[in-house]
Short mmCIF file of C-alpha atoms in Angstrom, two decimals:
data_model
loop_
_atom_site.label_atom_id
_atom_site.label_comp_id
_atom_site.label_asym_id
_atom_site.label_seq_id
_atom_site.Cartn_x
_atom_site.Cartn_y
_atom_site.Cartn_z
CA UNK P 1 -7.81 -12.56 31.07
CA UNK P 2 -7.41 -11.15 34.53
CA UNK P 3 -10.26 -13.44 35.53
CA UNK P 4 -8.31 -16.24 34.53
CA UNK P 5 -8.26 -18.45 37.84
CA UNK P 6 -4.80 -19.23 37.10
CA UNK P 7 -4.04 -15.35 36.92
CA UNK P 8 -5.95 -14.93 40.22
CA UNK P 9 -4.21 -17.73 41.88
CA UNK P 10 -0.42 -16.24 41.25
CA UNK P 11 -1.68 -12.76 41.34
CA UNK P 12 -4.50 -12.71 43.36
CA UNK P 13 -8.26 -11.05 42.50
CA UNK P 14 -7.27 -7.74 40.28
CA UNK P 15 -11.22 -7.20 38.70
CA UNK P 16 -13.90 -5.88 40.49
CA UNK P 17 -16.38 -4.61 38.49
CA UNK P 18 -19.07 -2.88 41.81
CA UNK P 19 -15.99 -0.59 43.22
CA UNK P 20 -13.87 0.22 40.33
CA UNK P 21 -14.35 1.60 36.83
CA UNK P 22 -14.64 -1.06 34.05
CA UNK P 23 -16.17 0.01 30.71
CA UNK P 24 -14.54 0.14 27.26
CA UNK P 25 -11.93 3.54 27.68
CA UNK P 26 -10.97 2.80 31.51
CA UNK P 27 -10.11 -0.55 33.55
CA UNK P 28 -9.13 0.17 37.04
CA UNK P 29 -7.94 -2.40 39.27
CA UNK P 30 -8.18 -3.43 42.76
CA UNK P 31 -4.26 -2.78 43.55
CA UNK P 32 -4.91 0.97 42.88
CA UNK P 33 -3.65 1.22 39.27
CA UNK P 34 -5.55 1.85 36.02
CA UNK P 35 -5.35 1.20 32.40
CA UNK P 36 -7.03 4.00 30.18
CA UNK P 37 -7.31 3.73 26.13
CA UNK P 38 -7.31 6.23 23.79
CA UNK P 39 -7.93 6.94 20.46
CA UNK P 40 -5.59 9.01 18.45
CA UNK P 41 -7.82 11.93 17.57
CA UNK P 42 -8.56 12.03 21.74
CA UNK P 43 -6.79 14.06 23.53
CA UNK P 44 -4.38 13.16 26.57
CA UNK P 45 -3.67 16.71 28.13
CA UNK P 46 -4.10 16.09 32.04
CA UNK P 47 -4.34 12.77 32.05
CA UNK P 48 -4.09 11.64 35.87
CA UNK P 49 -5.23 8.98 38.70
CA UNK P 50 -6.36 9.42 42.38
CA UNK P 51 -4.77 6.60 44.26
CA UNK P 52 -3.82 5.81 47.41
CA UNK P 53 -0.26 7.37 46.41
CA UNK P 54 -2.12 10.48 45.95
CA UNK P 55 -2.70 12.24 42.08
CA UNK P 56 -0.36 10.03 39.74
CA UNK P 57 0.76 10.58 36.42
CA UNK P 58 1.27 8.16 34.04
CA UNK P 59 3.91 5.39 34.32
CA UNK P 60 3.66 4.08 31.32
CA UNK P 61 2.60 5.09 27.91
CA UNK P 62 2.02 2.95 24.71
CA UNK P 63 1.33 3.70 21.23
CA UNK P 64 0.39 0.97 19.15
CA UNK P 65 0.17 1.09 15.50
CA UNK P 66 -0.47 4.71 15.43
CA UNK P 67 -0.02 5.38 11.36
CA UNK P 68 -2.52 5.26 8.59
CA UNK P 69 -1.90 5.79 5.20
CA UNK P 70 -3.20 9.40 5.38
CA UNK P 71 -0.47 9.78 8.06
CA UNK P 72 2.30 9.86 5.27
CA UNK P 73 0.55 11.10 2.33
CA UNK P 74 2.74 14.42 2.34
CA UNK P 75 5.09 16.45 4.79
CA UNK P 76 2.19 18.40 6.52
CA UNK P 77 0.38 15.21 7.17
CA UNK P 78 3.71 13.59 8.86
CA UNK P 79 4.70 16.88 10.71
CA UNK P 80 0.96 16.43 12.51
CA UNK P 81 1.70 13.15 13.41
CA UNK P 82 5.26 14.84 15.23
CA UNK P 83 3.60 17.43 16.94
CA UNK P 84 1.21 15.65 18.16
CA UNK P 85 3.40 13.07 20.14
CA UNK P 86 6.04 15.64 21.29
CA UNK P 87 4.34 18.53 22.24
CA UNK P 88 1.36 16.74 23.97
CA UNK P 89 1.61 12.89 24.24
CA UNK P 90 5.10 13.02 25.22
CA UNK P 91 4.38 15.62 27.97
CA UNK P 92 1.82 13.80 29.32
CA UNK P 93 4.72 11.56 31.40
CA UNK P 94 6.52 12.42 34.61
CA UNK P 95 10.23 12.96 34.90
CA UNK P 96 12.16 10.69 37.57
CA UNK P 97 12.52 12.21 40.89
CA UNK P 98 16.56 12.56 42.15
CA UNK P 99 17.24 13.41 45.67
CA UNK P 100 20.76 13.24 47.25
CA UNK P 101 22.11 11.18 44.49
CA UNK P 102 19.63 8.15 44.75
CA UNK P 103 16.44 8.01 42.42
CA UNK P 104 13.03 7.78 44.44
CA UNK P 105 10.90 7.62 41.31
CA UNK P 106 10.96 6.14 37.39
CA UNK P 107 10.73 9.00 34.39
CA UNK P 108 7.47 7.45 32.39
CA UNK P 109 8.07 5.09 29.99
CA UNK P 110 6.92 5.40 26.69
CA UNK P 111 6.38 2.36 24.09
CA UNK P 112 5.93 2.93 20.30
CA UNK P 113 4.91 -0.17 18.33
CA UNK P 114 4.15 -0.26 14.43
CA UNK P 115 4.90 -1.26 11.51
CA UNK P 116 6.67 1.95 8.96
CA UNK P 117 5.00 3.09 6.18
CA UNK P 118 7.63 5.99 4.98
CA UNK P 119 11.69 6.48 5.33
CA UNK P 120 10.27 9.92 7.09
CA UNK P 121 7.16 8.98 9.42
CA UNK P 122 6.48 9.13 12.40
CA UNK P 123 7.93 5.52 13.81
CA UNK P 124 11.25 6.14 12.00
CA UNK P 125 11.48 9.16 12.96
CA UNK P 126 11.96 8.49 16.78
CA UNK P 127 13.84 5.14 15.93
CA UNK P 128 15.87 7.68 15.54
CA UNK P 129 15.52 9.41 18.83
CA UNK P 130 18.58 9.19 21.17
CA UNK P 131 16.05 8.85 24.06
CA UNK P 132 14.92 5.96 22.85
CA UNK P 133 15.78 2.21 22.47
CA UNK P 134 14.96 0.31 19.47
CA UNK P 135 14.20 -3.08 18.75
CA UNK P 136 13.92 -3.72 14.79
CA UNK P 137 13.17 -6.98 13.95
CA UNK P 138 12.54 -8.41 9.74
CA UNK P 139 11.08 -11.56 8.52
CA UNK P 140 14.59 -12.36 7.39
CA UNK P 141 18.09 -11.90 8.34
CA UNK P 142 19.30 -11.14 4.60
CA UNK P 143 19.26 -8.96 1.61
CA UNK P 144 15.97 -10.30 -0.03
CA UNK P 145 16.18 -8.87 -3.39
CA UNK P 146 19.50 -10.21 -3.67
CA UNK P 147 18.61 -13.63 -2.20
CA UNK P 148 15.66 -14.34 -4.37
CA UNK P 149 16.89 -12.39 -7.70
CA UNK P 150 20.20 -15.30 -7.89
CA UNK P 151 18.10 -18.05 -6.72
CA UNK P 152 17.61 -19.89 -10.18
CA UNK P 153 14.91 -21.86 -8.12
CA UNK P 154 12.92 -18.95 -7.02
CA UNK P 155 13.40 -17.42 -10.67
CA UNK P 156 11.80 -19.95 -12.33
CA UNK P 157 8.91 -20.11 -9.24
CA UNK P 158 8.50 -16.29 -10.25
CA UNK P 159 8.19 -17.47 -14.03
CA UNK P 160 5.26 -19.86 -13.10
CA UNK P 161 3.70 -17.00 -10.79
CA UNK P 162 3.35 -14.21 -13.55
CA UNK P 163 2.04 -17.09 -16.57
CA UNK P 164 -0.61 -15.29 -17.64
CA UNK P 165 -1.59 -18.51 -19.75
CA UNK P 166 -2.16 -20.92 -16.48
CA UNK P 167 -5.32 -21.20 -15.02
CA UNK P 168 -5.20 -19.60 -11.10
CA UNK P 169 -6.44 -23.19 -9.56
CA UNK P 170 -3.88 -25.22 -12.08
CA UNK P 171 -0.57 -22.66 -11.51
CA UNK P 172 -1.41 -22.76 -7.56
CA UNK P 173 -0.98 -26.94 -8.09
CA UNK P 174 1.77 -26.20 -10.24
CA UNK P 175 3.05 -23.71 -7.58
CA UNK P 176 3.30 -25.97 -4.38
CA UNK P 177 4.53 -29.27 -6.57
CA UNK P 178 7.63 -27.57 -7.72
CA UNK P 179 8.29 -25.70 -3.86
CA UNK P 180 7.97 -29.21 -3.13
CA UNK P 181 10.06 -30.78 -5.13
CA UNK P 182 13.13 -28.43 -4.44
CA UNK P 183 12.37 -27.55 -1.31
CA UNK P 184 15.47 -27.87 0.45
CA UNK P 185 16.99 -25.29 -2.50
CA UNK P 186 14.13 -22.73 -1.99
CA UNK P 187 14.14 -22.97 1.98
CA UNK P 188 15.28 -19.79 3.81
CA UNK P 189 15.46 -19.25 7.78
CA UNK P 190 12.39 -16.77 8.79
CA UNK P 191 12.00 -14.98 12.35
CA UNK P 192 9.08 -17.39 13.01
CA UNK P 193 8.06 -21.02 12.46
CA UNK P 194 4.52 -19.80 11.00
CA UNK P 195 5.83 -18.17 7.49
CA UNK P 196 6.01 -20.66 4.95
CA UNK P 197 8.93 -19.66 2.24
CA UNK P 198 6.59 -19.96 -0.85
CA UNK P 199 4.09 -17.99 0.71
CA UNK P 200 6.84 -15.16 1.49
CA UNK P 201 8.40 -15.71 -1.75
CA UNK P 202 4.91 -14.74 -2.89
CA UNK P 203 3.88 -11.94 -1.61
CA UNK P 204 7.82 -10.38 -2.18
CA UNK P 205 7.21 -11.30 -5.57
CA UNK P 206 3.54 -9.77 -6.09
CA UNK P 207 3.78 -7.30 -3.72
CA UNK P 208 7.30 -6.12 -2.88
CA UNK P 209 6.55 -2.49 -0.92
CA UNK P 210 3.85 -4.30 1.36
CA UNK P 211 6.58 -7.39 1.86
CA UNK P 212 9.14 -4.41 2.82
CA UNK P 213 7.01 -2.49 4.99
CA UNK P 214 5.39 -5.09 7.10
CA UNK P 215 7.34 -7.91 7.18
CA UNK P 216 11.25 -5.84 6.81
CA UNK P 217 9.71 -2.86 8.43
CA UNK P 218 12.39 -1.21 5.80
CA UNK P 219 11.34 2.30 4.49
CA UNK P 220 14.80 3.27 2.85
CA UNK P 221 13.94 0.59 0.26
CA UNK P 222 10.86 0.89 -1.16
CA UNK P 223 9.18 3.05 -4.14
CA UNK P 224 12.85 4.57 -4.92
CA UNK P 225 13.53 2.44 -7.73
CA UNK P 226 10.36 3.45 -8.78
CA UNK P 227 9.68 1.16 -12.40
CA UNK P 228 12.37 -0.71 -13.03
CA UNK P 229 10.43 -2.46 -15.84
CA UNK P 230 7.51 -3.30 -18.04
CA UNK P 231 6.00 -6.54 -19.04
CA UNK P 232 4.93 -6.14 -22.58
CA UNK P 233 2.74 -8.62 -25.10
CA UNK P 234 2.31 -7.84 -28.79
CA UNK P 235 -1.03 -7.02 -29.43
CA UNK P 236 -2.06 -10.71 -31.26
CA UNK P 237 -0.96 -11.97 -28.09
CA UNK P 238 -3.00 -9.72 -25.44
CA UNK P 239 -6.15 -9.34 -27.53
CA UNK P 240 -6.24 -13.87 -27.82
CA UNK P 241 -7.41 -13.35 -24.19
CA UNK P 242 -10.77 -13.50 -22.84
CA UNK P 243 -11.85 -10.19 -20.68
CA UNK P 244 -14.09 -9.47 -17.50
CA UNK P 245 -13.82 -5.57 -17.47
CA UNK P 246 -12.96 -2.80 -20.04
CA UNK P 247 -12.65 1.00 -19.55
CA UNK P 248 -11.18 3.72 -21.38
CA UNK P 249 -9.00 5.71 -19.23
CA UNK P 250 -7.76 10.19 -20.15
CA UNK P 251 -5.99 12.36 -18.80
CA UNK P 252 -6.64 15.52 -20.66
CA UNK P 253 -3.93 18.27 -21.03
CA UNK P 254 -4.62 21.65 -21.60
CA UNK P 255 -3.26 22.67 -25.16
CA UNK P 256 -1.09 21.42 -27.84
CA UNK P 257 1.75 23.47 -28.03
CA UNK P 258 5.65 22.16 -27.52
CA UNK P 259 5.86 23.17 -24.29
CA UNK P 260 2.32 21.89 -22.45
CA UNK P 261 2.03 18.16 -21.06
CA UNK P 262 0.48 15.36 -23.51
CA UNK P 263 -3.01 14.35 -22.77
CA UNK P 264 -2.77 10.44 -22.30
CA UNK P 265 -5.55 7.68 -23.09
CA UNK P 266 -5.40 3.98 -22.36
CA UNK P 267 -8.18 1.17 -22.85
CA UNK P 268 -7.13 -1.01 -20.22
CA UNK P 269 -8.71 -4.84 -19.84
CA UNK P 270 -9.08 -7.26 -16.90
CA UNK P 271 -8.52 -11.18 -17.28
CA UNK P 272 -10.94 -13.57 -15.10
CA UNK P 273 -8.69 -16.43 -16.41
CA UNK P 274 -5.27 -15.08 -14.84
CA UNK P 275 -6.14 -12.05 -12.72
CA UNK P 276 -3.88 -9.86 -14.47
CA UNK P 277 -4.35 -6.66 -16.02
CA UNK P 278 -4.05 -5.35 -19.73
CA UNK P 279 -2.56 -1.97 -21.49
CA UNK P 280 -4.60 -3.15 -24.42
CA UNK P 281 -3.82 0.49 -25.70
CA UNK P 282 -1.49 3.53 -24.03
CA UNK P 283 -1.44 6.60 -25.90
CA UNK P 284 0.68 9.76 -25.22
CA UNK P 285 -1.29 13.31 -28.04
CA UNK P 286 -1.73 16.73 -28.12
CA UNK P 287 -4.54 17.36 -29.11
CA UNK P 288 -7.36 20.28 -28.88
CA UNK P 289 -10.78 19.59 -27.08
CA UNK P 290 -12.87 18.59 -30.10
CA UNK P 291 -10.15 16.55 -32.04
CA UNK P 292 -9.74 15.25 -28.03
CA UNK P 293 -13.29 13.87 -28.17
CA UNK P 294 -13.32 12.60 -31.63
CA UNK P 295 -10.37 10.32 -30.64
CA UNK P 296 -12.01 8.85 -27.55
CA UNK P 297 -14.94 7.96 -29.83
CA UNK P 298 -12.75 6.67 -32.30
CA UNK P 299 -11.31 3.97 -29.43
CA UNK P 300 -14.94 3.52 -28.24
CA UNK P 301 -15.74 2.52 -31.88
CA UNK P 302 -12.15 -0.27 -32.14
CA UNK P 303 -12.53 -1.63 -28.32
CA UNK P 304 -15.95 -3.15 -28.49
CA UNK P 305 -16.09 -4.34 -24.89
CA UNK P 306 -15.41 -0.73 -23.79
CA UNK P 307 -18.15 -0.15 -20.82
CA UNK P 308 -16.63 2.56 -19.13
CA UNK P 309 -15.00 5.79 -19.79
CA UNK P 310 -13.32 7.57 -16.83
CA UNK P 311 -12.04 10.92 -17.94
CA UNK P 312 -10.22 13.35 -15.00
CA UNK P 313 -12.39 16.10 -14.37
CA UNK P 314 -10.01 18.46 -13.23
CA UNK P 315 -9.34 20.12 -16.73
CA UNK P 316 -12.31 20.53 -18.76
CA UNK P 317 -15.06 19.77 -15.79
CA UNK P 318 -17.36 17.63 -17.08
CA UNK P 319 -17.63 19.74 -20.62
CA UNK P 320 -15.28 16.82 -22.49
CA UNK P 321 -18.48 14.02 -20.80
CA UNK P 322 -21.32 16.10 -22.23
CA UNK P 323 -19.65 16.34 -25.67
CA UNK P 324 -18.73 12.95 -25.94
CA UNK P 325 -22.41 11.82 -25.33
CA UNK P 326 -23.61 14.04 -27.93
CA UNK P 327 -21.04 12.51 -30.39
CA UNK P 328 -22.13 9.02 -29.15
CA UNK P 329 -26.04 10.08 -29.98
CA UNK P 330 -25.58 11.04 -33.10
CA UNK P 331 -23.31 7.96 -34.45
CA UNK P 332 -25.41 5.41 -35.71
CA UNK P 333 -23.59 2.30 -34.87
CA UNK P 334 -22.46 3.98 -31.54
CA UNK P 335 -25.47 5.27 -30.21
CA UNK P 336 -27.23 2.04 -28.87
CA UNK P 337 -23.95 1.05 -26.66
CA UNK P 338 -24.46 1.23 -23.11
CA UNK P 339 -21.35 3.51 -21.72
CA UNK P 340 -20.79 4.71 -18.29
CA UNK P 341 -19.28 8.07 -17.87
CA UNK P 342 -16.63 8.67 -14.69
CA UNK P 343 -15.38 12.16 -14.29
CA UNK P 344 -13.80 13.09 -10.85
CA UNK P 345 -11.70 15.54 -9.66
CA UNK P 346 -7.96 14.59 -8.41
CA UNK P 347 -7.33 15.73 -5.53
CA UNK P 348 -4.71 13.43 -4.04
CA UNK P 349 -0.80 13.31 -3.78
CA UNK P 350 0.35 12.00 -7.34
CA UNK P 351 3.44 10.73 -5.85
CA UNK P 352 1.43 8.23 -3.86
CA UNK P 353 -0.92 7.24 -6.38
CA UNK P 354 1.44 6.02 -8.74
CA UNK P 355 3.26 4.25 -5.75
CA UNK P 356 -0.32 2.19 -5.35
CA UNK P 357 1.09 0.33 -8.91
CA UNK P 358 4.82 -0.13 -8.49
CA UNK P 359 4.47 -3.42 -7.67
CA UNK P 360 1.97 -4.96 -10.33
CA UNK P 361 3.88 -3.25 -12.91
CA UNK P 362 7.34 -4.29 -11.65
CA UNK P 363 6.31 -7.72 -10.88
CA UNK P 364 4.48 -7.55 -14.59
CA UNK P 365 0.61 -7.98 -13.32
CA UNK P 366 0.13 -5.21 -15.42
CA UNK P 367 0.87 -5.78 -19.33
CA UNK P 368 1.13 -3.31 -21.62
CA UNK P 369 1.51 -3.32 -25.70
CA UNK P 370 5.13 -3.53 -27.13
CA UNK P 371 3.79 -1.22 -29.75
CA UNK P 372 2.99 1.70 -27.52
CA UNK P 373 6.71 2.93 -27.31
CA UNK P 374 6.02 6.32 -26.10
CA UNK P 375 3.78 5.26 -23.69
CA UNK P 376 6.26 2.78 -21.80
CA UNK P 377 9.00 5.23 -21.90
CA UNK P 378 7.08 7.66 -19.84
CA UNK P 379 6.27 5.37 -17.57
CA UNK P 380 10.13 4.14 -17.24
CA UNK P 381 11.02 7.89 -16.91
CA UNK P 382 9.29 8.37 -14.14
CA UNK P 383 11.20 9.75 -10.65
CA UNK P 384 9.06 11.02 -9.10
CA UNK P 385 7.25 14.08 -9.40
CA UNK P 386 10.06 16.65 -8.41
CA UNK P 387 12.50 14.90 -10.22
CA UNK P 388 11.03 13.98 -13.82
CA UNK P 389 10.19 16.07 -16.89
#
């Protein structure tokens, strides 16, 4: 870009790659200044640059889109992020130079960019800064879930969206004929030209803590609502569908007194047809290791299609997977089907792995069974893990 002949004519020649440093970290530039790029895991400690003004600090510092996901898996992982940025990035800046009243030199200036991905990360956390200034801007100017939950327009659009009996290539025809239609009903001022509404009203609708985080940039308003719902299909209903993909899914508890935690099995089904996923089966028992077993096999034997049992390995490690298989070879009319065995170890923050599903089950991409009572009321108990039984 700085070869751009326009650029050069305004600005004159800035690139010269036989006297100055040019590779992929550094770019220094023939008016004695230099851009330098680092990666987050680098450090910055003594970062300076011999000029003609002598050893310079520097002037300006930008972080762009520092966050992962791992960033705000737990308070540890944010507190790193912190400590990071104020005790070394932040101190890699000078301070403005005073003398007799009148300021001979700027303090660095420091730019954070990026999108949040938690009410306590990083980015909010020094929106929050007094030192700083902050520019916040959303998609929209409005309350969306008010907006689009008393629009009868974008109700019914919603309605079409989560038909699990339309075809994906006839609902998307279906989908753009009726925005369409009553366009200037569904139409909504955005930030930029580029959104389209449907597509917005889309992704709020399928995935509402992606819509708030990246297009809002709101973290006070996502995952605390947690389930607010499940879609649910009697069981004539979800089995008159045509699956792709079948597993059987436990998590084993320990024993089966009052006071210990139930073990829980689903056989859960994906749908080519509609792209939406099944709770064929959710089932909350206490049950001891053997009788444990014997009920898997039991499902095995009803859900024909199963292909895959994934059993957490945490509990019984890999004991409850050898056992199974023996019970599977000695069962004549079991024996012959071809079943793949998962068994991994959990390791990650449960909090956040439930959060990865808020949206298809809110949004009802995820059906379960009316039957399976117990089931769903665990599931719309849940608070998080401090907070629920």
């Amino acid at each position: 870009m700085i070869e751009n002949p326009y650029i050069v004519k305004a600005f004159g020649k800035y690139f010269d790659k036989r006297d100055r440093t040019v590779n992929k970290q550094e770019l220094e530039l023939t008016n004695n200044t230099k851009i330098q790029a680092f990666s987050w895991g680098s450090s910055v400690r003594g970062t300076t640059y011999g000029s003609v003004d002598g050893i310079v600090r520097p002037a300006c510092i930008i972080l762009d889109d520092v966050l992962s996901e791992d960033d705000v898996l737990n308070e540890p992982a944010k507190e790193k992020v912190l400590n990071k940025f104020y005790k070394e990035i932040a101190e890699v800046g000078d301070t403005e130079v005073v003398r007799n009243g009148i300021k001979i030199k700027s303090a660095s200036k420091f730019l954070v960019i990026g999108t949040p991905l938690s009410s306590t990360d990083f980015i909010n956390t020094v929106s929050k800064d007094v030192t700083f200034k902050v520019f916040h801007r959303r998609v929209v100017d409005f309350d969306v879930d008010e907006y689009f939950d008393n629009n009868s327009y974008w109700q019914h659009y919603k309605t079409l969206l989560f038909n699990d009996r339309i075809d994906k290539e006839d609902k998307d025809i279906m989908l753009k004929e009726y925005y369409t239609k009553y366009k200037p009903e569904m139409i909504f001022p955005t930030i930029w030209e580029k959104y389209e509404c449907d597509k917005l009203a889309q992704k709020f609708f399928s995935k509402r803590t992606a819509f708030m985080q990246e297009l809002m940039c709101d973290c006070q308003n996502v995952g605390n609502k947690w389930f607010k719902g499940v879609r649910t299909q009697s069981t004539e209903d979800i089995e008159d569908h045509v699956f792709n993909k079948t597993m059987l899914q436990c998590d084993p508890a320990s024993s089966t007194n009052d006071k210990s935690d139930y073990s829980s099995i689903l056989v859960g089904s994906t749908c080519d047809f509609n792209g939406f996923t099944y709770i064929r089966k959710g089932i909350l028992v206490k049950l001891g290791f053997i009788d444990l077993c014997k009920k898997i096999i039991e499902l095995i034997r009803q859900y024909k299609d199963i292909t895959h049992v994934s059993i957490e390995k945490n509990l019984y490690m890999g004991t409850d997977i050898l056992k199974l298989q023996e019970l599977l070879s000695k069962d004549d009319e079991l024996k012959n089907r071809n079943i793949t065995f998962l068994n991994k170890m959990q390791k990650t923050n449960k909090d956040e792995k439930i959060a990865t599903i808020l949206d298809a089950v809110n949004t009802g991409q995820i059906i379960f069974n009316e039957n399976d009572e117990r089931f769903i009321a665990q599931i719309l108990d849940f608070s998080g893990q401090k907070f629920t039984a």
